[in-house]
Amino acid sequence: MQALPKINTYTDLSALKTDSHDALVVVYTETKALSLLEGGPAATVAAAIQPFVQIDKEFGKAVALVPAASVGGGRIVLSPIGSLDNDTDDVRKISDAVKAGMRRAIDAGSKRPAVVLTEAPPSGDVGPDADYSRWIEVAVLAALDASYTTLVVREHLAATHGADAVLEKVASIDLVVHGAGPSKAELDAAVRRAMAIEQGRRLAVDIGYGDPERMTPYRCAETIKAAVESLPGVAYEEIKDLDVIKREYPLLYNSARASFSEERTWPCVVKLEYRSPDPAQVKEHLYFVGKGVTYDTGGISLKIGGAMRGMSRDKLGACGVAGFVAATGVMQEKAVNISSILAFERNSIGPNSLLPDEVVVSRAGVRVLINDTDAEGRLVMTDPIAECRERIMAARAAGDRTPAAIYTAATLTGHVIRAYGWYGATVANGPARKGGYDRRLAVSGLAYADPFENSVMRREDHQFVAARTDREDVYQSNDKASTMTDRGHQYPAAFIIKASGLDSHSLASGSNAAIPFVHVDVAGSAEDGCEPGLGLCGITGSPVATFAGAFWTS
């Protein structure tokens, strides 16, 4: 995995040496607070800004660079946060400020910036979504994000500049948490955790940015294997044999049929297993299924009117799961075991395409009537979910009572963006809702600057996909885009539950058979929603940090 910039930590600005950095990035809430800084570099900041404050009442309310001969590099970057205690304020404001300040410093030529967090966020009377418990990790992740160069750019730079290519924007970061903040040990622990998350997030984003040819199903698998094969406790397995995929994952196989004409676009399944270094401390066994559609043409239900643009991003759910497993391996988290299945395919169009009106039998023996081949995501994930269900029940039958739950991660619907904008959403079954599994992700997302909405599955969702004839058992979808369908991001979870056999593991099945299931639609959160001109949106790495916050205890 790519090495990250070295991060040096300080709990007092006066301990920062001038020769350790070449720009001072100061992150603060209000300009007047900077005037109160005292001693060493702190006094330099106050003195440097004073002439500007005197002539410009708006100074300090936006990112600014000011000269200061007595600090490293002779430059100070001011990056304001603004309020942190208003109704809708949350930790993303800290992330935004750190990222903006870092980018300004990098643009100015900095290679060794020092990020100064001048004050801890409020802990008392704040808004309902203002969880600042992980604010330092959020700040570190923001700084690392600003430094990051994605794989496709690194490969281009290496090809054009050879050994002279600079593959990371900064070489080191000095992190200063000034004033009443954590101890040095607490600060170092927060940085270690953030660095592990960033390693996983970078894997997710590296794969995500790959275009449809750079990241075919097989090349996604190769990239994941290279990243995890040396991580302690992580085991990698891939399935490429089409006969095996047809037998074990029939819905994936049939969805991918049009891609069989070229071996480079064949589907594959990647399995990642993580085992805790201390089995006695394992509190739960997590099962993840990731949607990895490397390009989505819509199949025979072809995307038209420009709707195909950006569909190389339809693999971001699988990317996120791979990233989380990798991050957990880096962290060597003791509280969890993880089993994950990533289903990669290209949803192509051709003479062998899956067709509407076909009835395909799932791994669980459920007859699925296909109505829209552009609703392929639920197809590629359903049989892996059935496999997870089987494994959980087999473990219970063998006497393993470790709490277990199944989670998906998928850029499944445009409807979730229509409903919530650029936010992810969860849809949980009864056991998961009763146990607060979906709420757990929402709480973690707030702490890690990746908020999730909790959607609720209703009886209408199950009724919508329920078969009306004896010729099928469940309807895969309707024939309309999710954005044009009521409850367009909720009802797919009802289909998955029925087609995978999870309907036999509801609350009514009793505690011995019930399996918590949370569908996580990251179509809104996996991208930032900001299209640069005619380019594609940035990729965020969601939900790697949210999963880490929800499931790690170290």
mmCIF file of N, CA and C in Angstrom, residues 49-127:
data_model
loop_
_atom_site.group_PDB
_atom_site.id
_atom_site.type_symbol
_atom_site.label_atom_id
_atom_site.label_comp_id
_atom_site.label_asym_id
_atom_site.label_seq_id
_atom_site.Cartn_x
_atom_site.Cartn_y
_atom_site.Cartn_z
ATOM 1 N N ILE A 49 -1.128 38.955 11.634
ATOM 2 C CA ILE A 49 -2.460 39.276 11.104
ATOM 3 C C ILE A 49 -2.924 40.670 11.502
ATOM 4 N N GLN A 50 -2.281 41.266 12.510
ATOM 5 C CA GLN A 50 -2.781 42.525 13.048
ATOM 6 C C GLN A 50 -2.906 43.638 11.990
ATOM 7 N N PRO A 51 -1.936 43.845 11.104
ATOM 8 C CA PRO A 51 -2.092 44.910 10.100
ATOM 9 C C PRO A 51 -3.297 44.693 9.186
ATOM 10 N N PHE A 52 -3.599 43.443 8.886
ATOM 11 C CA PHE A 52 -4.716 43.143 7.988
ATOM 12 C C PHE A 52 -6.058 43.319 8.701
ATOM 13 N N VAL A 53 -6.092 42.925 9.958
ATOM 14 C CA VAL A 53 -7.315 43.090 10.740
ATOM 15 C C VAL A 53 -7.676 44.570 10.875
ATOM 16 N N GLN A 54 -6.667 45.413 11.003
ATOM 17 C CA GLN A 54 -6.899 46.842 11.203
ATOM 18 C C GLN A 54 -7.516 47.511 9.974
ATOM 19 N N ILE A 55 -7.238 46.987 8.765
ATOM 20 C CA ILE A 55 -7.722 47.662 7.561
ATOM 21 C C ILE A 55 -8.881 46.935 6.874
ATOM 22 N N ASP A 56 -9.203 45.726 7.338
ATOM 23 C CA ASP A 56 -10.236 44.933 6.664
ATOM 24 C C ASP A 56 -11.081 44.201 7.695
ATOM 25 N N LYS A 57 -12.297 44.667 7.878
ATOM 26 C CA LYS A 57 -13.158 44.055 8.896
ATOM 27 C C LYS A 57 -13.593 42.622 8.512
ATOM 28 N N GLU A 58 -13.451 42.263 7.223
ATOM 29 C CA GLU A 58 -13.797 40.918 6.774
ATOM 30 C C GLU A 58 -12.601 39.975 6.803
ATOM 31 N N PHE A 59 -11.427 40.504 7.133
ATOM 32 C CA PHE A 59 -10.233 39.679 7.114
ATOM 33 C C PHE A 59 -10.374 38.516 8.104
ATOM 34 N N GLY A 60 -9.946 37.340 7.672
ATOM 35 C CA GLY A 60 -9.998 36.161 8.529
ATOM 36 C C GLY A 60 -11.258 35.354 8.390
ATOM 37 N N LYS A 61 -12.231 35.864 7.610
ATOM 38 C CA LYS A 61 -13.473 35.109 7.414
ATOM 39 C C LYS A 61 -13.397 34.169 6.220
ATOM 40 N N ALA A 62 -12.312 34.248 5.469
ATOM 41 C CA ALA A 62 -12.061 33.346 4.351
ATOM 42 C C ALA A 62 -10.597 32.950 4.382
ATOM 43 N N VAL A 63 -10.260 31.909 3.659
ATOM 44 C CA VAL A 63 -8.869 31.447 3.628
ATOM 45 C C VAL A 63 -7.965 32.563 3.113
ATOM 46 N N ALA A 64 -6.865 32.781 3.817
ATOM 47 C CA ALA A 64 -5.937 33.847 3.427
ATOM 48 C C ALA A 64 -4.514 33.422 3.720
ATOM 49 N N LEU A 65 -3.583 33.902 2.901
ATOM 50 C CA LEU A 65 -2.167 33.668 3.126
ATOM 51 C C LEU A 65 -1.505 34.992 3.459
ATOM 52 N N VAL A 66 -0.741 35.005 4.571
ATOM 53 C CA VAL A 66 -0.055 36.227 4.963
ATOM 54 C C VAL A 66 1.424 35.918 5.199
ATOM 55 N N PRO A 67 2.303 36.883 4.920
ATOM 56 C CA PRO A 67 3.735 36.664 5.151
ATOM 57 C C PRO A 67 4.077 36.774 6.628
ATOM 58 N N ALA A 68 5.048 35.982 7.046
ATOM 59 C CA ALA A 68 5.538 36.046 8.426
ATOM 60 C C ALA A 68 6.939 35.457 8.444
ATOM 61 N N ALA A 69 7.935 36.312 8.489
ATOM 62 C CA ALA A 69 9.317 35.877 8.329
ATOM 63 C C ALA A 69 9.771 34.910 9.406
ATOM 64 N N SER A 70 9.158 34.961 10.580
ATOM 65 C CA SER A 70 9.662 34.164 11.699
ATOM 66 C C SER A 70 9.032 32.779 11.809
ATOM 67 N N VAL A 71 8.200 32.372 10.851
ATOM 68 C CA VAL A 71 7.672 31.003 10.856
ATOM 69 C C VAL A 71 8.270 30.246 9.685
ATOM 70 N N GLY A 72 8.232 28.930 9.738
ATOM 71 C CA GLY A 72 8.784 28.112 8.680
ATOM 72 C C GLY A 72 8.177 28.447 7.330
ATOM 73 N N GLY A 73 9.024 28.648 6.332
ATOM 74 C CA GLY A 73 8.547 28.985 5.004
ATOM 75 C C GLY A 73 8.136 30.428 4.834
ATOM 76 N N GLY A 74 8.092 31.174 5.922
ATOM 77 C CA GLY A 74 7.734 32.581 5.858
ATOM 78 C C GLY A 74 6.285 32.851 5.498
ATOM 79 N N ARG A 75 5.400 31.885 5.719
ATOM 80 C CA ARG A 75 3.999 32.077 5.330
ATOM 81 C C ARG A 75 3.058 31.419 6.332
ATOM 82 N N ILE A 76 1.965 32.112 6.562
ATOM 83 C CA ILE A 76 0.887 31.607 7.406
ATOM 84 C C ILE A 76 -0.371 31.536 6.552
ATOM 85 N N VAL A 77 -1.056 30.401 6.611
ATOM 86 C CA VAL A 77 -2.352 30.250 5.952
ATOM 87 C C VAL A 77 -3.424 30.242 7.031
ATOM 88 N N LEU A 78 -4.342 31.161 6.932
ATOM 89 C CA LEU A 78 -5.462 31.231 7.868
ATOM 90 C C LEU A 78 -6.667 30.527 7.243
ATOM 91 N N SER A 79 -7.260 29.612 7.969
ATOM 92 C CA SER A 79 -8.405 28.873 7.442
ATOM 93 C C SER A 79 -9.499 28.796 8.506
ATOM 94 N N PRO A 80 -10.516 29.647 8.382
ATOM 95 C CA PRO A 80 -11.541 29.731 9.433
ATOM 96 C C PRO A 80 -12.559 28.599 9.356
ATOM 97 N N ILE A 81 -13.013 28.174 10.519
ATOM 98 C CA ILE A 81 -14.074 27.177 10.639
ATOM 99 C C ILE A 81 -15.435 27.848 10.670
ATOM 100 N N GLY A 82 -15.532 28.957 11.402
ATOM 101 C CA GLY A 82 -16.832 29.547 11.686
ATOM 102 C C GLY A 82 -17.428 28.925 12.931
ATOM 103 N N SER A 83 -18.703 29.101 13.129
ATOM 104 C CA SER A 83 -19.356 28.606 14.347
ATOM 105 C C SER A 83 -19.392 27.086 14.374
ATOM 106 N N LEU A 84 -19.416 26.544 15.573
ATOM 107 C CA LEU A 84 -19.540 25.102 15.763
ATOM 108 C C LEU A 84 -20.707 24.745 16.685
ATOM 109 N N ASP A 85 -21.513 25.759 17.042
ATOM 110 C CA ASP A 85 -22.581 25.514 18.010
ATOM 111 C C ASP A 85 -23.958 25.949 17.512
ATOM 112 N N ASN A 86 -24.091 26.113 16.195
ATOM 113 C CA ASN A 86 -25.391 26.498 15.661
ATOM 114 C C ASN A 86 -26.207 25.250 15.300
ATOM 115 N N ASP A 87 -27.446 25.464 14.862
ATOM 116 C CA ASP A 87 -28.393 24.358 14.696
ATOM 117 C C ASP A 87 -27.860 23.223 13.831
ATOM 118 N N THR A 88 -27.285 23.552 12.685
ATOM 119 C CA THR A 88 -26.867 22.509 11.749
ATOM 120 C C THR A 88 -25.357 22.350 11.660
ATOM 121 N N ASP A 89 -24.620 22.956 12.554
ATOM 122 C CA ASP A 89 -23.164 22.795 12.557
ATOM 123 C C ASP A 89 -22.788 21.357 12.915
ATOM 124 N N ASP A 90 -21.748 20.856 12.283
ATOM 125 C CA ASP A 90 -21.226 19.545 12.647
ATOM 126 C C ASP A 90 -19.733 19.501 12.315
ATOM 127 N N VAL A 91 -19.126 18.350 12.533
ATOM 128 C CA VAL A 91 -17.675 18.227 12.443
ATOM 129 C C VAL A 91 -17.146 18.411 11.019
ATOM 130 N N ARG A 92 -18.036 18.376 10.035
ATOM 131 C CA ARG A 92 -17.583 18.624 8.664
ATOM 132 C C ARG A 92 -16.994 20.019 8.495
ATOM 133 N N LYS A 93 -17.383 20.957 9.332
ATOM 134 C CA LYS A 93 -16.824 22.305 9.225
ATOM 135 C C LYS A 93 -15.338 22.310 9.573
ATOM 136 N N ILE A 94 -14.949 21.473 10.505
ATOM 137 C CA ILE A 94 -13.524 21.337 10.822
ATOM 138 C C ILE A 94 -12.800 20.685 9.651
ATOM 139 N N SER A 95 -13.396 19.638 9.101
ATOM 140 C CA SER A 95 -12.808 18.971 7.943
ATOM 141 C C SER A 95 -12.638 19.936 6.777
ATOM 142 N N ASP A 96 -13.672 20.698 6.489
ATOM 143 C CA ASP A 96 -13.613 21.639 5.366
ATOM 144 C C ASP A 96 -12.513 22.675 5.564
ATOM 145 N N ALA A 97 -12.387 23.174 6.795
ATOM 146 C CA ALA A 97 -11.386 24.214 7.067
ATOM 147 C C ALA A 97 -9.970 23.667 6.941
ATOM 148 N N VAL A 98 -9.736 22.490 7.487
ATOM 149 C CA VAL A 98 -8.397 21.899 7.383
ATOM 150 C C VAL A 98 -8.050 21.628 5.925
ATOM 151 N N LYS A 99 -8.988 21.069 5.187
ATOM 152 C CA LYS A 99 -8.722 20.741 3.785
ATOM 153 C C LYS A 99 -8.455 22.006 2.976
ATOM 154 N N ALA A 100 -9.258 23.039 3.196
ATOM 155 C CA ALA A 100 -9.067 24.289 2.456
ATOM 156 C C ALA A 100 -7.718 24.930 2.789
ATOM 157 N N GLY A 101 -7.348 24.916 4.055
ATOM 158 C CA GLY A 101 -6.063 25.484 4.445
ATOM 159 C C GLY A 101 -4.890 24.703 3.878
ATOM 160 N N MET A 102 -4.989 23.389 3.927
ATOM 161 C CA MET A 102 -3.929 22.546 3.359
ATOM 162 C C MET A 102 -3.778 22.791 1.864
ATOM 163 N N ARG A 103 -4.876 22.863 1.165
ATOM 164 C CA ARG A 103 -4.807 23.063 -0.285
ATOM 165 C C ARG A 103 -4.190 24.418 -0.632
ATOM 166 N N ARG A 104 -4.522 25.421 0.170
ATOM 167 C CA ARG A 104 -3.932 26.737 -0.085
ATOM 168 C C ARG A 104 -2.419 26.703 0.162
ATOM 169 N N ALA A 105 -2.005 26.019 1.207
ATOM 170 C CA ALA A 105 -0.575 25.910 1.491
ATOM 171 C C ALA A 105 0.153 25.151 0.379
ATOM 172 N N ILE A 106 -0.456 24.078 -0.090
ATOM 173 C CA ILE A 106 0.144 23.294 -1.178
ATOM 174 C C ILE A 106 0.232 24.141 -2.445
ATOM 175 N N ASP A 107 -0.827 24.889 -2.731
ATOM 176 C CA ASP A 107 -0.805 25.767 -3.905
ATOM 177 C C ASP A 107 0.307 26.817 -3.800
ATOM 178 N N ALA A 108 0.618 27.219 -2.568
ATOM 179 C CA ALA A 108 1.673 28.213 -2.357
ATOM 180 C C ALA A 108 3.068 27.599 -2.441
ATOM 181 N N GLY A 109 3.132 26.274 -2.548
ATOM 182 C CA GLY A 109 4.421 25.612 -2.683
ATOM 183 C C GLY A 109 4.856 24.804 -1.480
ATOM 184 N N SER A 110 4.027 24.688 -0.468
ATOM 185 C CA SER A 110 4.415 23.971 0.746
ATOM 186 C C SER A 110 4.521 22.473 0.498
ATOM 187 N N LYS A 111 5.560 21.881 1.078
ATOM 188 C CA LYS A 111 5.748 20.433 1.067
ATOM 189 C C LYS A 111 5.754 19.855 2.479
ATOM 190 N N ARG A 112 5.891 20.725 3.473
ATOM 191 C CA ARG A 112 5.949 20.284 4.869
ATOM 192 C C ARG A 112 5.093 21.213 5.731
ATOM 193 N N PRO A 113 3.783 21.220 5.516
ATOM 194 C CA PRO A 113 2.942 22.148 6.272
ATOM 195 C C PRO A 113 2.769 21.713 7.730
ATOM 196 N N ALA A 114 2.581 22.694 8.569
ATOM 197 C CA ALA A 114 2.194 22.447 9.960
ATOM 198 C C ALA A 114 0.750 22.900 10.120
ATOM 199 N N VAL A 115 -0.109 22.007 10.586
ATOM 200 C CA VAL A 115 -1.525 22.325 10.795
ATOM 201 C C VAL A 115 -1.743 22.583 12.269
ATOM 202 N N VAL A 116 -2.212 23.782 12.581
ATOM 203 C CA VAL A 116 -2.428 24.178 13.971
ATOM 204 C C VAL A 116 -3.925 24.262 14.238
ATOM 205 N N LEU A 117 -4.407 23.392 15.110
ATOM 206 C CA LEU A 117 -5.800 23.451 15.555
ATOM 207 C C LEU A 117 -5.802 24.283 16.831
ATOM 208 N N THR A 118 -6.270 25.529 16.727
ATOM 209 C CA THR A 118 -6.056 26.491 17.805
ATOM 210 C C THR A 118 -6.919 26.260 19.028
ATOM 211 N N GLU A 119 -8.031 25.547 18.849
ATOM 212 C CA GLU A 119 -8.947 25.381 19.990
ATOM 213 C C GLU A 119 -9.767 24.123 19.807
ATOM 214 N N ALA A 120 -10.103 23.485 20.921
ATOM 215 C CA ALA A 120 -10.978 22.322 20.873
ATOM 216 C C ALA A 120 -12.407 22.777 20.605
ATOM 217 N N PRO A 121 -13.195 21.974 19.905
ATOM 218 C CA PRO A 121 -14.589 22.342 19.651
ATOM 219 C C PRO A 121 -15.391 22.329 20.945
ATOM 220 N N PRO A 122 -16.535 22.992 20.966
ATOM 221 C CA PRO A 122 -17.348 23.020 22.192
ATOM 222 C C PRO A 122 -17.853 21.626 22.551
ATOM 223 N N SER A 123 -18.025 21.387 23.809
ATOM 224 C CA SER A 123 -18.500 20.075 24.265
ATOM 225 C C SER A 123 -19.834 20.167 24.984
ATOM 226 N N GLY A 124 -20.349 21.362 25.129
ATOM 227 C CA GLY A 124 -21.572 21.532 25.896
ATOM 228 C C GLY A 124 -22.801 21.737 25.038
ATOM 229 N N ASP A 125 -23.283 22.952 24.985
ATOM 230 C CA ASP A 125 -24.546 23.267 24.329
ATOM 231 C C ASP A 125 -24.334 23.434 22.828
ATOM 232 N N VAL A 126 -24.453 22.323 22.105
ATOM 233 C CA VAL A 126 -24.247 22.337 20.658
ATOM 234 C C VAL A 126 -25.460 21.730 19.967
ATOM 235 N N GLY A 127 -25.465 21.786 18.639
ATOM 236 C CA GLY A 127 -26.584 21.271 17.872
ATOM 237 C C GLY A 127 -26.722 19.760 17.971
#
